[in-house]
Coordinates of C-alpha atoms and ligand atoms in Angstrom, one line a residue:
X578 CA 0.0 0.0 0.0
X579 CA 1.2 3.5 -0.8
X580 CA 1.4 6.2 1.8
X581 CA -1.2 8.9 1.1
X582 CA 1.0 11.5 2.7
X583 CA 3.6 11.1 0.0
X584 CA 1.2 12.8 -2.4
X585 CA 1.0 16.4 -3.3
X586 CA -2.3 17.9 -4.1
X587 CA -1.5 17.6 -7.8
X588 CA -0.7 13.9 -7.3
X589 CA -4.1 13.5 -5.5
X590 CA -5.9 15.3 -8.3
X591 CA -4.5 12.6 -10.7
X592 CA -5.8 9.9 -8.4
X593 CA -9.2 11.5 -8.5
X594 CA -9.1 11.8 -12.3
X595 CA -8.0 8.2 -12.7
X596 CA -10.9 7.1 -10.6
X597 CA -13.4 9.2 -12.5
X598 CA -14.3 11.6 -9.6
X599 CA -14.0 15.4 -9.8
X600 CA -10.5 16.8 -9.0
X601 CA -11.8 19.0 -6.2
X602 CA -12.0 16.0 -3.9
X603 CA -8.2 16.2 -3.8
X604 CA -8.6 19.5 -1.9
X605 CA -10.9 17.8 0.5
X606 CA -8.5 15.0 1.2
X607 CA -5.8 17.5 1.8
X608 CA -7.9 19.5 4.3
X609 CA -8.7 16.3 6.2
X610 CA -5.1 15.3 6.3
X611 CA -3.4 18.6 7.1
X612 CA -6.0 20.8 8.6
X613 CA -8.1 18.4 10.7
X614 CA -5.3 15.8 10.9
X615 CA -7.7 12.9 10.3
X616 CA -5.9 9.6 9.5
X617 CA -8.9 7.5 8.5
X618 CA -10.8 7.6 5.2
X619 CA -14.0 6.5 6.9
X620 CA -14.0 9.8 8.7
X621 CA -13.9 11.9 5.5
X622 CA -17.7 12.0 4.8
X623 CA -17.6 14.6 2.0
X624 CA -15.8 12.1 -0.3
X625 CA -18.0 9.9 -2.5
X626 CA -18.4 6.5 -0.8
X627 CA -17.0 4.5 -3.7
X628 CA -13.9 6.7 -3.9
X629 CA -13.4 6.4 -0.1
X630 CA -13.6 2.6 -0.5
X631 CA -11.0 2.7 -3.2
X632 CA -8.7 5.0 -1.1
X633 CA -8.9 2.5 1.7
X634 CA -7.7 -0.3 -0.4
X635 CA -4.9 1.6 -2.1
X636 CA -3.4 3.9 0.6
X637 CA -2.2 3.9 4.1
X638 CA -1.2 6.8 6.5
X639 CA 2.4 7.2 7.3
X640 CA 3.2 7.6 11.0
X641 CA 6.2 9.6 12.2
X642 CA 6.2 9.3 15.9
X643 CA 7.9 11.6 18.4
X644 CA 9.6 9.0 20.6
X645 CA 11.7 11.2 22.8
X646 CA 11.8 14.9 23.6
X647 CA 14.6 16.9 25.2
X648 CA 14.1 20.5 26.2
X649 CA 17.0 22.9 26.3
X650 CA 17.4 25.6 28.8
X651 CA 16.9 28.1 26.0
X652 CA 13.6 26.6 24.9
X653 CA 14.9 24.6 21.9
X654 CA 13.3 21.1 21.8
X655 CA 15.0 18.1 20.2
X656 CA 12.8 15.3 19.1
X657 CA 13.7 11.7 18.2
X658 CA 11.4 10.8 15.4
X659 CA 10.6 7.1 14.8
X660 CA 10.0 6.1 11.1
X661 CA 7.9 3.2 10.1
X662 CA 10.8 0.9 9.4
X663 CA 12.5 1.3 12.8
X664 CA 15.0 4.0 11.7
X665 CA 14.9 7.2 13.6
X666 CA 16.1 10.8 12.8
X667 CA 16.2 14.0 14.8
X668 CA 14.2 17.2 14.4
X669 CA 14.6 20.4 16.3
X670 CA 12.0 23.0 17.2
X671 CA 13.4 26.5 17.8
X672 CA 10.9 28.9 19.3
X673 CA 11.8 32.5 18.9
X674 CA 9.4 35.4 19.6
X675 CA 6.4 34.7 17.3
X676 CA 8.3 32.3 15.1
X677 CA 8.4 28.5 15.6
X678 CA 11.1 27.1 13.3
X679 CA 11.4 23.4 12.7
X680 CA 14.6 22.0 11.5
X681 CA 13.8 18.8 9.6
X682 CA 15.8 15.8 8.5
X683 CA 15.7 14.7 4.9
X684 CA 17.8 11.5 4.9
X685 CA 18.6 8.8 7.4
X686 CA 22.3 9.3 7.6
X687 CA 24.3 11.2 5.1
X688 CA 26.6 10.4 2.1
X689 CA 28.8 13.5 2.3
X690 CA 31.0 12.7 5.2
X691 CA 31.9 16.3 6.3
X692 CA 34.8 15.9 8.8
X693 CA 33.1 17.9 11.6
X694 CA 29.5 16.7 11.4
X695 CA 28.0 13.7 13.3
X696 CA 25.1 13.2 10.9
X697 CA 27.2 11.1 8.5
X698 CA 29.2 9.1 11.0
X699 CA 27.3 5.9 10.5
X700 CA 27.0 6.3 6.7
X701 CA 23.9 6.7 4.6
X702 CA 20.8 4.6 5.2
X703 CA 18.1 6.0 2.9
X704 CA 16.1 9.0 1.7
X705 CA 13.2 10.1 3.7
X706 CA 9.9 10.1 1.8
X707 CA 7.8 13.3 1.5
X708 CA 5.4 11.8 4.1
X709 CA 8.3 11.3 6.5
X710 CA 9.6 14.8 6.0
X711 CA 6.3 16.5 6.5
X712 CA 5.4 13.9 9.2
X713 CA 8.1 15.5 11.4
X714 CA 6.0 18.7 11.4
X715 CA 2.8 16.8 12.1
X716 CA 4.4 14.9 15.0
X717 CA 5.8 18.1 16.5
X718 CA 2.5 20.0 16.2
X719 CA 0.7 17.0 17.8
X720 CA 3.2 17.0 20.7
X721 CA 3.2 20.8 21.3
X722 CA -0.2 21.9 20.1
X723 CA 1.3 24.9 18.4
X724 CA 1.8 25.7 14.8
X725 CA 5.2 25.5 13.1
X726 CA 5.7 28.8 11.2
X727 CA 9.1 28.2 9.5
X728 CA 11.0 25.2 8.1
X729 CA 14.7 24.8 7.7
X730 CA 16.1 21.8 5.9
X731 CA 19.1 21.6 8.2
X732 CA 18.6 18.3 10.0
X733 CA 20.2 15.1 9.1
X734 CA 21.1 14.6 5.4
X735 CA 21.6 16.7 2.3
X736 CA 18.2 17.9 1.1
X737 CA 19.3 18.5 -2.5
X738 CA 20.6 14.9 -2.8
X739 CA 16.9 13.8 -2.1
X740 CA 15.6 16.4 -4.5
X741 CA 12.4 14.9 -5.8
X742 CA 11.1 13.9 -2.4
X743 CA 12.2 17.2 -0.8
X744 CA 10.4 19.2 -3.5
X745 CA 7.2 17.1 -2.9
X746 CA 7.5 17.8 0.8
X747 CA 7.9 21.5 0.0
X748 CA 4.8 21.5 -2.1
X749 CA 2.9 19.8 0.8
X750 CA 4.3 22.3 3.4
X751 CA 3.3 25.2 1.1
X752 CA -0.2 24.1 0.1
X753 CA -2.8 26.7 0.9
X754 CA -5.3 24.0 1.7
X755 CA -3.0 22.4 4.2
X756 CA 0.0 23.6 6.2
X757 CA 0.3 27.0 4.4
X758 CA 3.9 27.8 5.0
X759 CA 5.1 30.6 2.7
X760 CA 8.0 29.9 0.3
X761 CA 10.2 32.6 1.9
X762 CA 9.8 30.8 5.2
X763 CA 11.5 27.7 4.0
X764 CA 15.2 27.4 3.8
X765 CA 17.1 24.7 2.0
X766 CA 20.6 24.2 3.4
X767 CA 23.2 22.5 1.2
X768 CA 26.8 21.4 1.4
X769 CA 27.3 22.8 -2.1
X770 CA 25.6 20.0 -4.1
X771 CA 25.8 21.8 -7.4
X772 CA 23.4 19.7 -9.5
X773 CA 20.8 20.1 -6.8
X774 CA 21.3 23.9 -6.7
X775 CA 20.8 23.9 -10.5
X776 CA 17.6 21.9 -10.3
X777 CA 16.4 24.3 -7.5
X778 CA 17.1 27.2 -9.8
X779 CA 15.2 25.6 -12.7
X780 CA 12.3 24.7 -10.5
X781 CA 11.7 28.5 -9.8
X782 CA 9.9 27.6 -6.5
X783 CA 11.5 30.6 -4.8
X784 CA 12.8 29.0 -1.6
X785 CA 15.6 30.5 0.3
X786 CA 19.0 28.8 0.0
X787 CA 21.8 28.5 2.5
X788 CA 25.2 27.2 1.6
X789 CA 27.4 25.5 4.2
X790 CA 30.7 27.1 3.1
X791 CA 33.1 26.8 6.1
X792 CA 36.2 27.6 4.0
X793 CA 36.6 29.8 1.0
X794 CA 39.9 28.3 0.0
X795 CA 39.5 25.1 -2.0
X796 CA 42.3 23.2 -0.4
X797 CA 41.0 23.8 3.0
X798 CA 37.4 23.2 2.1
X799 CA 38.3 19.9 0.5
X800 CA 40.0 18.9 3.7
X801 CA 36.9 19.1 5.8
X802 CA 34.2 18.7 3.1
X803 CA 35.0 15.9 0.6
X804 CA 32.1 17.1 -1.6
X805 CA 34.4 20.1 -2.5
X806 CA 36.6 17.8 -4.6
X807 CA 33.7 17.2 -6.9
X808 CA 32.2 20.7 -6.9
X809 CA 34.6 23.4 -5.8
X810 CA 33.9 26.9 -4.5
X811 CA 34.2 28.4 -8.0
X812 CA 31.6 26.1 -9.4
X813 CA 29.3 26.7 -6.4
X814 CA 29.6 30.5 -6.9
X815 CA 28.8 30.2 -10.6
X816 CA 25.7 28.2 -9.8
X817 CA 24.7 30.6 -7.0
X818 CA 25.0 33.6 -9.3
X819 CA 22.5 31.9 -11.7
X820 CA 20.2 31.2 -8.7
X821 CA 20.4 34.9 -7.7
X822 CA 19.7 36.1 -11.3
X823 CA 16.5 34.1 -11.2
X824 CA 15.3 34.7 -7.7
X825 CA 16.7 38.1 -6.8
X826 CA 17.1 37.5 -3.1
X827 CA 20.2 37.1 -1.0
X828 CA 21.9 33.8 -0.5
X829 CA 22.9 32.8 3.0
X830 CA 26.4 31.5 3.7
X831 CA 27.1 29.5 6.8
X832 CA 30.7 29.5 8.1
X833 CA 31.5 27.4 11.1
X834 CA 34.5 28.8 12.9
X835 CA 36.8 26.0 14.0
X836 CA 39.6 27.0 16.3
X837 CA 43.0 27.1 14.6
X838 CA 41.6 25.7 11.3
X839 CA 39.6 28.3 9.4
X840 CA 39.8 31.2 11.8
X841 CA 43.0 33.1 10.6
X842 CA 43.3 36.5 9.1
X843 CA 43.9 34.9 5.7
X844 CA 40.8 32.8 6.0
X845 CA 38.7 35.9 6.9
X846 CA 40.1 37.7 3.9
X847 CA 39.4 34.8 1.5
X848 CA 35.9 34.6 2.9
X849 CA 35.3 38.4 2.4
X850 CA 36.4 38.1 -1.2
X851 CA 34.3 35.1 -1.9
X852 CA 31.0 36.2 -0.5
X853 CA 31.1 39.4 -2.4
X854 CA 30.5 37.3 -5.5
X855 CA 26.8 37.4 -4.9
X856 CA 24.3 39.4 -2.7
X857 CA 24.4 37.5 0.5
X858 CA 23.9 37.1 4.2
X859 CA 26.8 35.6 6.2
X860 CA 26.3 33.6 9.4
X861 CA 29.3 32.9 11.5
X862 CA 28.7 29.9 13.7
X863 CA 31.2 28.9 16.4
X864 CA 31.9 25.2 16.0
X865 CA 29.9 23.0 18.3
X866 CA 32.4 20.5 19.6
X867 CA 31.7 16.8 19.4
X868 CA 33.5 13.9 21.1
X869 CA 33.8 12.3 17.7
X870 CA 36.2 14.9 16.3
X871 CA 39.3 16.6 17.4
X872 CA 38.2 20.1 16.4
X873 CA 37.6 22.8 19.1
X874 CA 35.3 25.7 19.4
X875 CA 37.0 29.1 18.7
X876 CA 37.8 31.3 21.7
X877 CA 36.1 34.7 22.1
X878 CA 39.2 36.4 20.9
X879 CA 39.4 34.2 17.8
X880 CA 35.8 35.1 16.9
X881 CA 36.4 38.7 17.6
X882 CA 39.6 38.9 15.5
X883 CA 37.9 37.1 12.6
X884 CA 34.9 39.3 12.5
X885 CA 37.0 42.4 12.8
X886 CA 38.6 41.6 9.5
X887 CA 35.2 41.0 7.9
X888 CA 34.1 44.4 9.2
X889 CA 37.2 46.1 7.8
X890 CA 36.4 44.5 4.4
X891 CA 32.9 45.8 4.5
X892 CA 31.2 42.4 4.9
X893 CA 28.1 42.2 7.0
X894 CA 27.6 39.1 9.1
X895 CA 25.7 37.8 12.1
X896 CA 27.2 35.5 14.7
X897 CA 24.9 32.6 15.4
X898 CA 25.1 31.1 18.8
X899 CA 24.1 27.5 18.8
X900 CA 20.7 27.0 20.2
X901 CA 20.1 23.8 22.1
X902 CA 23.8 23.0 22.6
X903 CA 23.1 21.5 26.1
X904 CA 20.9 18.8 24.5
X905 CA 23.1 18.2 21.5
X906 CA 20.5 19.9 19.3
X907 CA 22.8 22.5 17.8
X908 CA 23.9 22.7 14.2
X909 CA 25.6 19.5 13.1
X910 CA 24.8 17.6 16.2
X911 CA 21.8 15.7 14.9
X912 CA 22.0 12.0 14.2
X913 CA 20.2 9.1 12.5
X914 CA 19.7 6.1 14.6
X915 CA 18.5 2.5 14.4
X916 CA 16.1 1.8 17.3
X917 CA 16.9 -1.1 19.5
X918 CA 14.7 -4.1 18.6
X919 CA 13.8 -2.8 15.2
Ligands
SAH768 N1 23.6 18.9 4.2 C1 23.1 20.2 4.5 C2 22.1 20.2 5.6 C3 22.7 19.9 7.0 S1 22.6 21.4 7.8 C4 24.2 21.2 4.6 O1 25.4 20.8 4.6 O2 24.0 22.4 4.7 C5 23.6 21.2 9.1 C6 24.5 22.5 9.3 O3 25.3 22.3 10.4 C7 25.4 22.7 8.1 O4 25.7 24.0 7.9 C8 26.7 22.0 8.7 O5 27.8 22.3 8.0 C9 26.6 22.5 10.1 N2 27.4 21.7 11.0 C10 27.7 20.5 11.0 N3 28.5 20.1 12.1 C11 28.6 21.2 12.8 C12 29.1 21.5 14.1 N4 29.7 20.5 14.8 N5 29.1 22.7 14.6 C13 28.4 23.7 13.9 N6 27.8 23.5 12.7 C14 27.9 22.2 12.2

């Protein structure tokens, strides 16, 4: 049986048409699923009886379950999300004034093996389906009773390496008969997966994009991000320029500052030069240490010295303090797990 929550509203319309019922029933199914959160076709009385009977035989309802919840002293909440096959990924809810941002995972494990990130330590397991990606939001809203307002694709995995499913999930998040999250409230974060950035540009969906840069010098970047050997910083910039030409809004660069590795004056200069290639926002993120790697967080002086150079070069930046660090929910601390007994 297929999971009904893998379908966008357009997919559902095709189901309607193939069954000979009017396409507007797709809208009703969507409202039941995402507004009223009904997971039972028998409880959708406005659908024709025969169509309902068909849906029952053809589709099931995916279940992403919040298995564990850890609350940080700063209000950030990390969830362990159980998937139907016994795998689990993490999602993080970051409340901030009126905003409730959910950081979602897109893959169980990761193929890219960045040398500072725990997500890929146990290799890659599989892509998450659209139902499992959106299911993280449904599970969080069920737990908390409050609406998620923003989505960041910054959990486990590389979203652009699971392009088709992520784009279906985006369509479901954005649907005005369902979750209604605006396109500018969705951020796709990428390690610099160039073919994916190209596809995102072609799609013209208008999502925000954030690039995990971490070094502007190719030799250094390749040392910590093997993906750079395939698509280097020059290729990334070329692709981002095209993205900007089409979308006309600033690209975000993330730069984790690792003590003694990418925090020198020369690194800051290279970064300043690089980001000027395209209208941008720059986030400097002090590295979140992990027992799995030998890197250290930068000292206050290191951060200060680094940003002084950015300032002197006329580059604007924000320093992002890791939210949820006390519960290992900060950037790059999220994992994929296999549940015991699964
Ligand atoms: N694959 C995507 C999505 C993962 S997002 C990407 O690379 O962007 C996770 C973000 O956390 C990325 O910017 C990643 O580089 C960053 N990150 C990973 N490990 C980190 C750590 N230990 N401290 C701070 N940021 C980290």
